[in-house]
mmCIF file of C-alpha atoms in Angstrom:
data_model
loop_
_atom_site.group_PDB
_atom_site.id
_atom_site.type_symbol
_atom_site.label_atom_id
_atom_site.label_comp_id
_atom_site.label_asym_id
_atom_site.label_seq_id
_atom_site.Cartn_x
_atom_site.Cartn_y
_atom_site.Cartn_z
ATOM 1 C CA MET A 262 -69.443 -69.552 -59.630
ATOM 2 C CA PRO A 263 -70.304 -70.860 -56.258
ATOM 3 C CA ILE A 264 -70.236 -74.723 -55.794
ATOM 4 C CA ARG A 265 -70.438 -77.439 -53.580
ATOM 5 C CA SER A 266 -66.976 -78.425 -52.542
ATOM 6 C CA SER A 267 -67.891 -82.203 -52.879
ATOM 7 C CA PHE A 268 -69.382 -81.836 -56.034
ATOM 8 C CA ILE A 269 -66.385 -80.356 -57.539
ATOM 9 C CA ALA A 270 -64.433 -83.005 -56.190
ATOM 10 C CA ARG A 271 -66.543 -85.658 -58.028
ATOM 11 C CA GLN A 272 -65.993 -83.547 -61.248
ATOM 12 C CA LEU A 273 -62.174 -83.600 -60.824
ATOM 13 C CA THR A 274 -62.119 -87.587 -60.883
ATOM 14 C CA LEU A 275 -61.363 -88.763 -64.312
ATOM 15 C CA GLY A 276 -63.781 -91.928 -64.121
ATOM 16 C CA LEU A 277 -63.988 -92.672 -68.084
ATOM 17 C CA ALA A 278 -65.579 -95.848 -69.479
ATOM 18 C CA LEU A 279 -69.061 -96.744 -69.272
ATOM 19 C CA ALA A 280 -68.274 -100.341 -69.283
ATOM 20 C CA GLY A 281 -71.399 -102.509 -69.034
ATOM 21 C CA ALA A 282 -73.825 -99.507 -69.806
ATOM 22 C CA PHE A 283 -76.572 -100.167 -72.205
ATOM 23 C CA THR A 284 -79.458 -98.301 -73.782
ATOM 24 C CA LEU A 285 -82.752 -98.454 -71.904
ATOM 25 C CA ALA A 286 -86.031 -99.253 -73.557
ATOM 26 C CA SER A 287 -88.999 -96.987 -73.324
ATOM 27 C CA ALA A 288 -90.163 -98.716 -70.039
ATOM 28 C CA ALA A 289 -87.931 -100.703 -68.175
ATOM 29 C CA ASP A 290 -87.141 -101.852 -64.812
ATOM 30 C CA PHE A 291 -83.389 -102.371 -63.267
ATOM 31 C CA VAL A 292 -82.109 -103.965 -60.253
ATOM 32 C CA GLY A 293 -78.685 -103.963 -58.663
ATOM 33 C CA ARG A 294 -75.688 -102.123 -58.935
ATOM 34 C CA GLY A 295 -75.032 -100.585 -62.600
ATOM 35 C CA VAL A 296 -74.959 -97.647 -64.994
ATOM 36 C CA PHE A 297 -77.406 -97.333 -67.733
ATOM 37 C CA ASN A 298 -77.705 -94.725 -70.655
ATOM 38 C CA PHE A 299 -81.131 -93.936 -72.194
ATOM 39 C CA LYS A 300 -82.282 -91.601 -74.882
ATOM 40 C CA SER A 301 -82.345 -87.793 -75.052
ATOM 41 C CA ASP A 302 -85.073 -86.234 -76.858
ATOM 42 C CA ALA A 303 -83.967 -83.092 -76.226
ATOM 43 C CA GLY A 304 -80.228 -83.687 -77.786
ATOM 44 C CA CYS A 305 -76.963 -84.231 -76.438
ATOM 45 C CA PRO A 306 -74.288 -81.718 -75.718
ATOM 46 C CA PHE A 307 -71.830 -82.844 -78.571
ATOM 47 C CA ALA A 308 -74.411 -85.152 -80.799
ATOM 48 C CA ALA A 309 -71.948 -86.674 -82.846
ATOM 49 C CA LEU A 310 -70.182 -88.348 -79.570
ATOM 50 C CA ALA A 311 -73.691 -90.050 -78.722
ATOM 51 C CA GLY A 312 -74.393 -91.809 -81.749
ATOM 52 C CA PRO A 313 -77.390 -91.984 -83.759
ATOM 53 C CA GLY A 314 -79.605 -92.826 -80.750
ATOM 54 C CA ASN A 315 -78.435 -89.987 -78.736
ATOM 55 C CA ASP A 316 -78.304 -92.177 -75.781
ATOM 56 C CA CYS A 317 -76.799 -89.464 -73.512
ATOM 57 C CA ASN A 318 -78.940 -89.504 -70.247
ATOM 58 C CA ARG A 319 -77.802 -91.727 -67.708
ATOM 59 C CA LEU A 320 -79.446 -93.687 -64.486
ATOM 60 C CA ALA A 321 -76.986 -95.105 -61.882
ATOM 61 C CA LEU A 322 -77.842 -97.670 -59.182
ATOM 62 C CA ASP A 323 -75.244 -97.861 -56.749
ATOM 63 C CA ASP A 324 -75.967 -101.080 -54.687
ATOM 64 C CA PRO A 325 -77.829 -104.281 -55.058
ATOM 65 C CA ASP A 326 -80.558 -103.131 -52.840
ATOM 66 C CA THR A 327 -81.685 -100.605 -55.371
ATOM 67 C CA ARG A 328 -84.137 -100.882 -57.920
ATOM 68 C CA ALA A 329 -85.650 -98.504 -60.398
ATOM 69 C CA ALA A 330 -88.238 -98.066 -63.037
ATOM 70 C CA LEU A 331 -87.686 -95.787 -66.026
ATOM 71 C CA ASP A 332 -90.840 -94.909 -68.081
ATOM 72 C CA SER A 333 -89.911 -92.652 -71.061
ATOM 73 C CA ALA A 334 -93.417 -92.431 -72.167
ATOM 74 C CA ALA A 335 -94.609 -90.774 -68.603
ATOM 75 C CA HIS A 336 -91.044 -88.960 -68.148
ATOM 76 C CA THR A 337 -90.851 -90.758 -64.811
ATOM 77 C CA ILE A 338 -87.798 -92.471 -62.951
ATOM 78 C CA ARG A 339 -88.973 -94.321 -59.799
ATOM 79 C CA PHE A 340 -86.474 -95.455 -57.308
ATOM 80 C CA VAL A 341 -87.224 -98.012 -54.782
ATOM 81 C CA ASN A 342 -84.905 -99.351 -51.513
ATOM 82 C CA THR A 343 -86.206 -100.751 -48.272
ATOM 83 C CA ARG A 344 -82.819 -101.027 -46.698
ATOM 84 C CA SER A 345 -81.857 -98.682 -43.583
ATOM 85 C CA TYR A 346 -78.331 -97.000 -43.635
ATOM 86 C CA ASN A 347 -76.584 -95.869 -40.904
ATOM 87 C CA GLU A 348 -75.497 -92.838 -42.647
ATOM 88 C CA LYS A 349 -76.498 -90.673 -45.550
ATOM 89 C CA THR A 350 -75.475 -93.050 -48.242
ATOM 90 C CA ILE A 351 -75.868 -92.355 -52.274
ATOM 91 C CA VAL A 352 -77.765 -95.137 -53.955
ATOM 92 C CA GLY A 353 -78.298 -93.632 -57.297
ATOM 93 C CA ASP A 354 -78.238 -90.813 -59.641
ATOM 94 C CA VAL A 355 -79.770 -89.347 -62.700
ATOM 95 C CA LEU A 356 -78.172 -87.215 -65.409
ATOM 96 C CA LEU A 357 -80.212 -85.282 -68.001
ATOM 97 C CA GLN A 358 -78.917 -83.578 -70.946
ATOM 98 C CA GLY A 359 -80.256 -80.485 -72.598
ATOM 99 C CA SER A 360 -79.553 -76.900 -73.733
ATOM 100 C CA GLY A 361 -80.297 -73.198 -73.116
ATOM 101 C CA ARG A 362 -80.077 -69.950 -74.803
ATOM 102 C CA ALA A 363 -77.338 -67.713 -73.230
ATOM 103 C CA ARG A 364 -78.162 -63.850 -72.956
ATOM 104 C CA SER A 365 -75.674 -63.553 -75.919
ATOM 105 C CA GLY A 366 -78.185 -65.711 -77.865
ATOM 106 C CA GLN A 367 -76.043 -68.357 -78.215
ATOM 107 C CA ARG A 368 -77.389 -71.877 -77.447
ATOM 108 C CA VAL A 369 -75.420 -73.809 -74.811
ATOM 109 C CA PRO A 370 -75.305 -77.364 -73.774
ATOM 110 C CA LEU A 371 -76.474 -77.877 -70.364
ATOM 111 C CA THR A 372 -76.490 -80.904 -67.769
ATOM 112 C CA PHE A 373 -78.639 -81.570 -64.854
ATOM 113 C CA HIS A 374 -77.310 -83.868 -62.365
ATOM 114 C CA ALA A 375 -79.432 -85.285 -59.245
ATOM 115 C CA LEU A 376 -77.815 -87.498 -56.518
ATOM 116 C CA VAL A 377 -80.298 -89.614 -54.690
ATOM 117 C CA SER A 378 -79.591 -90.704 -51.202
ATOM 118 C CA ARG A 379 -80.785 -92.748 -48.147
ATOM 119 C CA SER A 380 -80.226 -92.071 -44.404
ATOM 120 C CA GLY A 381 -82.083 -94.562 -42.123
ATOM 121 C CA SER A 382 -85.136 -95.142 -44.039
ATOM 122 C CA GLU A 383 -85.526 -91.438 -45.519
ATOM 123 C CA TRP A 384 -84.913 -90.336 -48.940
ATOM 124 C CA SER A 385 -83.069 -87.271 -49.951
ATOM 125 C CA VAL A 386 -81.836 -85.527 -53.176
ATOM 126 C CA SER A 387 -79.106 -83.063 -54.063
ATOM 127 C CA SER A 388 -78.854 -81.556 -57.684
ATOM 128 C CA HIS A 389 -76.680 -79.094 -59.346
ATOM 129 C CA ALA A 390 -76.337 -78.044 -63.155
ATOM 130 C CA HIS A 391 -73.516 -78.008 -65.417
ATOM 131 C CA SER A 392 -72.673 -75.360 -68.152
ATOM 132 C CA PRO A 393 -69.704 -74.308 -70.097
ATOM 133 C CA MET A 394 -70.330 -70.610 -68.981
ATOM 134 C CA GLY A 395 -71.825 -68.792 -66.322
ATOM 135 C CA GLY A 396 -75.034 -66.670 -66.037
ATOM 136 C CA GLU A 397 -78.723 -67.368 -66.624
ATOM 137 C CA PHE A 398 -80.154 -69.307 -69.494
ATOM 138 C CA SER A 399 -83.721 -69.102 -71.218
ATOM 139 C CA ASP A 400 -85.704 -71.214 -73.848
ATOM 140 C CA ILE A 401 -84.233 -74.246 -71.803
ATOM 141 C CA ARG A 402 -84.713 -77.671 -73.836
ATOM 142 C CA ILE A 403 -84.766 -80.952 -71.639
ATOM 143 C CA ASP A 404 -86.602 -84.017 -71.257
ATOM 144 C CA PRO A 405 -89.243 -83.454 -68.695
ATOM 145 C CA TYR A 406 -88.499 -86.113 -66.306
ATOM 146 C CA GLN A 407 -89.604 -86.306 -62.600
ATOM 147 C CA ILE A 408 -87.924 -88.285 -59.978
ATOM 148 C CA VAL A 409 -89.997 -90.330 -57.672
ATOM 149 C CA VAL A 410 -89.201 -92.569 -54.729
ATOM 150 C CA VAL A 411 -91.152 -95.380 -53.007
ATOM 151 C CA ASN A 412 -91.529 -94.680 -49.368
ATOM 152 C CA GLU A 413 -92.119 -97.559 -46.778
ATOM 153 C CA ALA A 414 -95.979 -97.236 -47.372
ATOM 154 C CA THR A 415 -95.281 -98.051 -50.771
ATOM 155 C CA THR A 416 -96.663 -94.758 -52.222
ATOM 156 C CA ASP A 417 -94.868 -92.574 -54.368
ATOM 157 C CA HIS A 418 -92.968 -89.724 -53.135
ATOM 158 C CA VAL A 419 -91.794 -86.881 -55.848
ATOM 159 C CA LEU A 420 -88.425 -85.785 -55.096
ATOM 160 C CA LEU A 421 -87.956 -83.593 -58.216
ATOM 161 C CA THR A 422 -90.280 -82.190 -60.555
ATOM 162 C CA ALA A 423 -89.623 -81.598 -64.405
ATOM 163 C CA ASP A 424 -90.089 -77.630 -63.483
ATOM 164 C CA GLN A 425 -87.720 -77.911 -60.567
ATOM 165 C CA VAL A 426 -84.945 -79.329 -63.278
ATOM 166 C CA VAL A 427 -85.841 -76.101 -65.435
ATOM 167 C CA GLU A 428 -85.438 -73.846 -63.050
ATOM 168 C CA ALA A 429 -82.099 -75.392 -61.638
ATOM 169 C CA LEU A 430 -80.884 -74.985 -65.560
ATOM 170 C CA ALA A 431 -82.509 -71.623 -66.172
ATOM 171 C CA LYS A 432 -80.980 -69.695 -63.181
ATOM 172 C CA PRO A 433 -77.844 -71.530 -62.029
ATOM 173 C CA SER A 434 -76.018 -68.361 -60.641
ATOM 174 C CA LEU A 435 -79.087 -67.937 -58.306
ATOM 175 C CA THR A 436 -78.798 -71.574 -56.926
ATOM 176 C CA ALA A 437 -75.106 -71.297 -56.636
ATOM 177 C CA ARG A 438 -75.366 -68.456 -54.222
ATOM 178 C CA LEU A 439 -76.373 -70.781 -51.785
ATOM 179 C CA ALA A 440 -72.959 -72.463 -51.777
ATOM 180 C CA ASN A 441 -69.693 -71.904 -49.816
ATOM 181 C CA VAL A 442 -67.070 -72.209 -52.647
ATOM 182 C CA LEU A 443 -66.285 -70.691 -55.807
ATOM 183 C CA VAL A 444 -64.976 -72.315 -58.831
ATOM 184 C CA GLN A 445 -62.603 -70.527 -61.292
ATOM 185 C CA VAL A 446 -62.044 -72.039 -64.703
ATOM 186 C CA GLU A 447 -59.007 -70.762 -66.442
ATOM 187 C CA ASP A 448 -58.542 -70.913 -70.266
ATOM 188 C CA ASN A 449 -54.754 -71.997 -70.822
ATOM 189 C CA ARG A 450 -55.046 -71.340 -74.512
ATOM 190 C CA THR A 451 -52.552 -68.964 -75.819
ATOM 191 C CA ASN A 452 -51.868 -67.349 -79.394
ATOM 192 C CA GLY A 453 -55.015 -69.273 -80.907
ATOM 193 C CA ALA A 454 -54.160 -72.541 -80.012
ATOM 194 C CA ARG A 455 -56.873 -75.161 -80.522
ATOM 195 C CA ASP A 456 -56.352 -78.026 -77.910
ATOM 196 C CA ALA A 457 -58.723 -77.463 -75.001
ATOM 197 C CA ASP A 458 -56.750 -76.856 -71.889
ATOM 198 C CA ILE A 459 -58.149 -75.421 -68.745
ATOM 199 C CA THR A 460 -56.986 -75.248 -64.978
ATOM 200 C CA ILE A 461 -59.704 -75.609 -62.152
ATOM 201 C CA GLY A 462 -59.301 -73.473 -59.064
ATOM 202 C CA LEU A 463 -61.504 -73.185 -55.906
ATOM 203 C CA GLY A 464 -61.955 -70.127 -54.024
ATOM 204 C CA LEU A 465 -62.289 -66.378 -54.743
ATOM 205 C CA SER A 466 -60.410 -65.518 -57.975
ATOM 206 C CA LYS A 467 -57.593 -63.730 -56.124
ATOM 207 C CA ALA A 468 -57.352 -66.372 -53.762
ATOM 208 C CA SER A 469 -58.250 -69.317 -55.693
ATOM 209 C CA LYS A 470 -56.367 -72.585 -55.277
ATOM 210 C CA SER A 471 -55.814 -74.574 -58.385
ATOM 211 C CA VAL A 472 -57.001 -78.377 -58.030
ATOM 212 C CA ALA A 473 -56.863 -79.990 -61.191
ATOM 213 C CA ARG A 474 -55.661 -79.267 -64.726
ATOM 214 C CA ALA A 475 -57.278 -81.154 -67.944
ATOM 215 C CA ARG A 476 -56.318 -81.073 -71.712
ATOM 216 C CA PHE A 477 -57.952 -82.633 -74.835
ATOM 217 C CA HIS A 478 -55.516 -82.934 -77.505
ATOM 218 C CA ALA A 479 -56.284 -84.101 -80.922
ATOM 219 C CA PRO A 480 -53.964 -83.080 -83.890
ATOM 220 C CA ALA A 481 -56.510 -83.603 -86.539
ATOM 221 C CA ALA A 482 -59.074 -81.347 -84.788
ATOM 222 C CA ARG A 483 -58.326 -78.194 -86.055
ATOM 223 C CA GLY A 484 -61.513 -77.323 -88.178
ATOM 224 C CA MET A 485 -63.196 -80.628 -87.249
ATOM 225 C CA GLN A 486 -65.957 -81.844 -84.980
ATOM 226 C CA LEU A 487 -65.014 -83.933 -81.851
ATOM 227 C CA ALA A 488 -66.099 -87.360 -83.379
ATOM 228 C CA GLU A 489 -64.430 -86.705 -86.470
ATOM 229 C CA ALA A 490 -61.191 -85.696 -84.906
ATOM 230 C CA MET A 491 -61.358 -88.872 -82.459
ATOM 231 C CA GLN A 492 -61.818 -91.069 -85.427
ATOM 232 C CA GLN A 493 -58.604 -90.232 -86.817
ATOM 233 C CA GLY A 494 -57.212 -92.435 -84.133
ATOM 234 C CA ASN A 495 -54.667 -89.958 -82.343
ATOM 235 C CA TRP A 496 -55.782 -88.239 -79.371
ATOM 236 C CA THR A 497 -55.372 -87.734 -75.703
ATOM 237 C CA LEU A 498 -57.554 -86.892 -72.645
ATOM 238 C CA GLU A 499 -55.638 -85.890 -69.910
ATOM 239 C CA LEU A 500 -56.230 -84.837 -66.116
ATOM 240 C CA GLN A 501 -53.738 -83.867 -63.560
ATOM 241 C CA ALA A 502 -54.460 -83.436 -60.041
ATOM 242 C CA LEU A 503 -52.940 -80.285 -58.632
ATOM 243 C CA SER A 504 -53.852 -81.127 -54.957
ATOM 244 C CA GLY A 505 -54.001 -84.163 -53.064
ATOM 245 C CA GLN A 506 -57.317 -83.433 -51.439
ATOM 246 C CA ILE A 507 -59.509 -84.955 -53.539
ATOM 247 C CA PRO A 508 -61.623 -87.163 -51.249
ATOM 248 C CA HIS A 509 -61.119 -90.933 -51.410
ATOM 249 C CA GLN A 510 -64.463 -92.034 -51.602
ATOM 250 C CA VAL A 511 -65.423 -89.553 -54.345
ATOM 251 C CA VAL A 512 -62.519 -91.215 -56.662
ATOM 252 C CA GLN A 513 -64.203 -94.577 -55.791
ATOM 253 C CA ARG A 514 -67.651 -93.630 -56.820
ATOM 254 C CA ASP A 515 -66.417 -92.266 -60.174
ATOM 255 C CA MET A 516 -64.460 -95.310 -60.915
ATOM 256 C CA PHE A 517 -67.854 -96.861 -60.481
ATOM 257 C CA LEU A 518 -69.683 -94.691 -62.448
ATOM 258 C CA TYR A 519 -67.435 -94.970 -65.547
ATOM 259 C CA GLY A 520 -66.339 -98.557 -65.548
ATOM 260 C CA LEU A 521 -62.835 -98.455 -64.225
ATOM 261 C CA GLU A 522 -62.889 -100.455 -61.049
ATOM 262 C CA SER A 523 -61.675 -103.488 -62.777
ATOM 263 C CA GLN A 524 -58.776 -101.835 -64.131
ATOM 264 C CA SER A 525 -55.467 -103.561 -62.760
ATOM 265 C CA LEU A 526 -53.579 -100.308 -63.518
ATOM 266 C CA LEU A 527 -55.661 -98.248 -61.439
ATOM 267 C CA GLN A 528 -55.948 -100.229 -58.456
ATOM 268 C CA PRO A 529 -53.815 -97.919 -56.355
ATOM 269 C CA LEU A 530 -55.970 -95.018 -57.500
ATOM 270 C CA LEU A 531 -59.087 -97.167 -56.439
ATOM 271 C CA GLN A 532 -57.556 -97.768 -53.198
ATOM 272 C CA ARG A 533 -56.146 -94.598 -52.025
ATOM 273 C CA GLY A 534 -57.411 -91.763 -54.462
ATOM 274 C CA PHE A 535 -55.164 -89.158 -56.242
ATOM 275 C CA ARG A 536 -51.814 -88.045 -54.858
ATOM 276 C CA LYS A 537 -50.788 -84.491 -55.840
ATOM 277 C CA ASN A 538 -49.506 -84.062 -59.321
ATOM 278 C CA GLU A 539 -50.566 -87.632 -60.561
ATOM 279 C CA LYS A 540 -51.815 -87.711 -64.119
ATOM 280 C CA LEU A 541 -54.499 -90.119 -65.763
ATOM 281 C CA VAL A 542 -54.411 -90.216 -69.279
ATOM 282 C CA LEU A 543 -56.682 -91.885 -71.873
ATOM 283 C CA GLY A 544 -55.789 -92.027 -75.594
ATOM 284 C CA ALA A 545 -55.250 -93.534 -79.005
ATOM 285 C CA ALA A 546 -52.060 -93.750 -81.218
ATOM 286 C CA ASN A 547 -52.918 -94.872 -84.671
ATOM 287 C CA GLY A 548 -56.288 -96.183 -83.529
ATOM 288 C CA LYS A 549 -55.097 -98.350 -80.845
ATOM 289 C CA GLY A 550 -56.460 -97.184 -77.438
ATOM 290 C CA TYR A 551 -54.623 -96.946 -74.236
ATOM 291 C CA VAL A 552 -54.815 -95.788 -70.513
ATOM 292 C CA ARG A 553 -51.820 -94.362 -68.942
ATOM 293 C CA TYR A 554 -51.320 -93.831 -64.989
ATOM 294 C CA ASP A 555 -48.447 -93.679 -62.461
ATOM 295 C CA GLY A 556 -45.787 -93.838 -65.340
ATOM 296 C CA GLN A 557 -47.280 -96.993 -66.860
ATOM 297 C CA GLN A 558 -49.578 -97.676 -69.855
ATOM 298 C CA ARG A 559 -51.460 -100.448 -70.842
ATOM 299 C CA GLU A 560 -53.581 -101.142 -74.059
ATOM 300 C CA PHE A 561 -57.527 -100.005 -73.425
ATOM 301 C CA ALA A 562 -59.760 -100.945 -76.208
ATOM 302 C CA GLY A 563 -62.580 -98.824 -74.620
ATOM 303 C CA ALA A 564 -60.493 -95.631 -74.680
ATOM 304 C CA ASP A 565 -62.519 -94.085 -77.452
ATOM 305 C CA ALA A 566 -65.895 -94.710 -75.883
ATOM 306 C CA ALA A 567 -64.823 -93.664 -72.575
ATOM 307 C CA ALA A 568 -63.567 -90.350 -73.638
ATOM 308 C CA ARG A 569 -66.495 -89.826 -75.337
ATOM 309 C CA ALA A 570 -68.770 -90.306 -72.126
ATOM 310 C CA PHE A 571 -66.440 -88.340 -70.298
ATOM 311 C CA LEU A 572 -66.732 -85.277 -72.661
ATOM 312 C CA GLN A 573 -70.479 -85.199 -72.512
ATOM 313 C CA ASP A 574 -71.180 -86.480 -68.730
ATOM 314 C CA SER A 575 -68.691 -84.658 -66.455
ATOM 315 C CA PHE A 576 -68.301 -80.776 -65.744
ATOM 316 C CA ILE A 577 -64.939 -80.502 -66.936
ATOM 317 C CA GLY A 578 -65.489 -82.773 -70.035
ATOM 318 C CA LEU A 579 -68.190 -80.580 -71.027
ATOM 319 C CA VAL A 580 -65.983 -77.178 -70.722
ATOM 320 C CA LEU A 581 -63.133 -79.330 -72.830
ATOM 321 C CA GLY A 582 -65.627 -80.177 -75.415
ATOM 322 C CA TRP A 583 -67.168 -76.662 -75.652
ATOM 323 C CA GLN A 584 -63.801 -75.170 -75.721
ATOM 324 C CA GLN A 585 -62.282 -77.327 -78.494
ATOM 325 C CA GLN A 586 -65.389 -76.396 -80.690
ATOM 326 C CA THR A 587 -65.440 -72.621 -79.749
ATOM 327 C CA PRO A 588 -62.814 -70.269 -80.972
ATOM 328 C CA GLN A 589 -60.541 -68.723 -77.963
ATOM 329 C CA THR A 590 -62.008 -65.284 -76.944
ATOM 330 C CA THR A 591 -62.021 -63.496 -73.656
ATOM 331 C CA LYS A 592 -61.874 -65.666 -70.582
ATOM 332 C CA ALA A 593 -65.340 -66.658 -68.978
ATOM 333 C CA LYS A 594 -66.125 -68.505 -65.798
ATOM 334 C CA ALA A 595 -68.222 -71.621 -66.260
ATOM 335 C CA ASP A 596 -70.743 -73.019 -63.926
ATOM 336 C CA GLY A 597 -69.589 -76.288 -62.295
ATOM 337 C CA ARG A 598 -71.721 -76.772 -58.874
#
């Protein structure tokens, strides 16, 4: 399916722990840089991973000059920022979880992602949908949030309505035709293998260039749900960069979003981005979490929570989680604009 290349680059970066994130109340104000989770009444892509609170929606603020108010009763997320930026700058994002019915009749997890930016004193928004398979969807279930910004006159301006969110999820293939790049998702499983294993390529299928490979290995996962398999304490989640062209700024932002900025082992990744064939691995052995990068491994107590967040919040994670719970069938394209 067509995608924006900047978006797929974001999805190829394995930012993984929501360190410092916490659940929002029904109405709350937030100031400064941070990542926060709040309840999805429409449900989560893998409910057991989100916990009993279904806290899988996400609000992020990128700098100290940004404020946001979340009102879950009115289904409104309001951004405030009066700073003037010299160039277009992402100041926050909103990620909403939902589901839709595919033409086959199967209910499929869907995610809506909106990036809120400022250029000078002007606001803008770019948005896209994640789904583990291509096509159009009906019977969309997602919390009906609208995204609002406050302009210089202190009056509200609606950037995205709830109806626009539903439309983006219902007809992702239509929206995707406006983009310039195709994403190919190849199922690497053979002979009925259970472990989720995909290769992401960019370009038309016959001229596609492989850019990343992602794998989720859980020995106890056969016949089990994701959360149960991870609770056994032996699993790995691996991303390998097959290209050295993932933008550095994309790596930096994802490390912020998923709480990896302070990991000493990952400072080279933060400073220069991925090099071709480098691997980033999260895992657990006998219940003890770890992170592995550039041939080194360190203890990481938050590995389980980090991997759960990645499987829900990212396009690659969504496909891996769906694949791990879905029997191998004919290969199909996923939608990851």
